[in-house]
XYZ file of C-alpha atoms in Angstrom:
133
model
C -29.750 12.700 -10.873
C -26.001 12.388 -12.181
C -23.422 11.865 -9.296
C -21.648 14.889 -9.143
C -17.726 14.246 -10.216
C -15.260 14.930 -7.187
C -11.556 16.140 -7.443
C -8.587 13.871 -7.133
C -8.055 15.462 -3.729
C -11.569 14.830 -2.429
C -11.752 11.614 -3.432
C -7.854 10.889 -1.679
C -9.557 12.858 1.365
C -12.591 10.625 1.164
C -10.378 7.278 0.744
C -7.911 8.398 3.743
C -11.134 8.605 6.046
C -11.518 4.959 5.917
C -8.043 4.330 6.696
C -6.015 3.872 9.595
C -2.919 5.420 8.160
C 0.811 4.344 9.696
C 4.290 6.485 9.934
C 7.261 4.212 8.455
C 8.005 3.614 12.108
C 4.722 2.207 12.921
C 4.868 0.113 9.594
C 8.136 -1.363 11.252
C 6.475 -2.372 14.447
C 3.464 -4.100 12.485
C 5.420 -6.368 10.301
C 7.280 -7.196 13.474
C 3.558 -8.327 14.347
C 3.095 -9.993 11.424
C 1.523 -7.634 8.906
C 2.289 -7.652 5.101
C 4.075 -4.481 3.673
C 3.301 -4.322 0.191
C 5.433 -2.061 -2.269
C 3.128 -0.867 -5.288
C 5.509 1.573 -7.094
C 6.349 0.981 -10.768
C 9.362 -0.972 -11.416
C 11.465 2.229 -12.714
C 10.826 3.772 -9.493
C 11.966 0.887 -7.252
C 15.015 0.664 -9.910
C 15.633 4.479 -9.469
C 15.310 4.514 -5.524
C 15.649 1.028 -4.044
C 13.492 -1.188 -2.317
C 12.408 -2.135 1.436
C 14.064 -5.227 2.527
C 11.005 -7.647 2.989
C 8.226 -5.919 1.486
C 6.223 -7.687 -1.394
C 6.005 -6.277 -4.799
C 2.589 -6.356 -6.242
C 2.334 -4.199 -9.236
C -0.888 -1.745 -8.745
C -2.698 -3.240 -11.842
C -2.976 -6.660 -10.387
C -3.086 -5.722 -6.668
C -6.824 -6.656 -6.045
C -6.686 -10.284 -7.606
C -3.645 -10.947 -5.490
C -4.494 -9.162 -2.543
C -8.043 -10.852 -2.439
C -8.335 -13.749 -0.352
C -10.960 -15.508 -2.496
C -9.011 -14.762 -5.613
C -7.644 -17.632 -7.519
C -4.593 -15.328 -8.598
C -3.881 -14.038 -4.759
C -0.468 -14.358 -3.271
C -0.132 -16.837 -0.547
C 1.122 -14.373 2.094
C -2.543 -13.668 2.153
C -4.828 -15.554 4.244
C -7.799 -14.106 5.627
C -9.838 -10.692 5.318
C -8.267 -10.160 8.591
C -4.885 -9.479 7.376
C -3.299 -6.377 8.016
C -1.709 -5.269 4.854
C 0.347 -2.173 4.706
C 0.501 -0.706 1.191
C 2.694 1.998 0.027
C 3.903 3.806 -2.951
C 6.150 6.554 -3.552
C 4.694 9.225 -1.707
C 1.783 8.293 -0.128
C -1.250 8.968 -2.148
C -1.562 6.106 -4.811
C -1.337 3.970 -1.844
C -4.265 5.556 0.180
C -6.813 4.935 -2.877
C -5.676 1.195 -3.202
C -5.753 0.557 0.319
C -9.599 2.200 0.231
C -10.265 0.081 -2.535
C -9.079 -3.047 -0.325
C -11.528 -2.317 2.272
C -14.195 -2.484 -0.396
C -12.855 -5.593 -1.135
C -13.427 -6.873 2.803
C -9.794 -6.486 3.643
C -10.797 -4.140 6.757
C -7.194 -4.027 8.023
C -5.483 -2.894 4.812
C -3.975 1.037 5.019
C -0.932 3.075 3.761
C 1.962 4.231 4.851
C 2.233 7.674 5.352
C 4.508 9.660 2.794
C 5.465 6.356 1.208
C 8.959 4.756 0.094
C 10.110 8.560 0.321
C 9.126 8.761 3.916
C 10.713 5.643 4.797
C 13.837 6.560 3.121
C 13.930 10.044 4.895
C 13.354 8.323 8.612
C 16.806 6.352 7.825
C 15.026 3.018 7.648
C 16.732 0.325 5.930
C 16.518 -0.101 1.671
C 18.318 -2.404 -1.109
C 19.224 -1.504 -3.802
C 19.992 2.287 -5.447
C 19.679 4.830 -2.562
C 18.528 7.440 -5.423
C 21.151 9.734 -3.564
């Protein structure tokens, strides 16, 4: 029997049930404690809106290869499956799906930032580059 297809809203809801999502303010505190903050937005969005200082930029299309601790293509900042990784996209949807995928790879402390970059900026937290205004 074929699996019943899910809508994107159902898929997103399923993904978020596996995550302990964080606010931008929570992300700031987590980074102080050693979490990696990872920007998965495309370059066009980063150019338009700016970046979060200190965030690692990892394109979404290579995210799993760069963050899998066993991958030959991982970034040096990833040391183990116990690393805390906080992903963000523009508004916090694509990053939820990506974080759920990282859970499947064994990164059980992966999560995403509620509201993404736009929530960070709206909270008045530091950005670099174009402020999009």
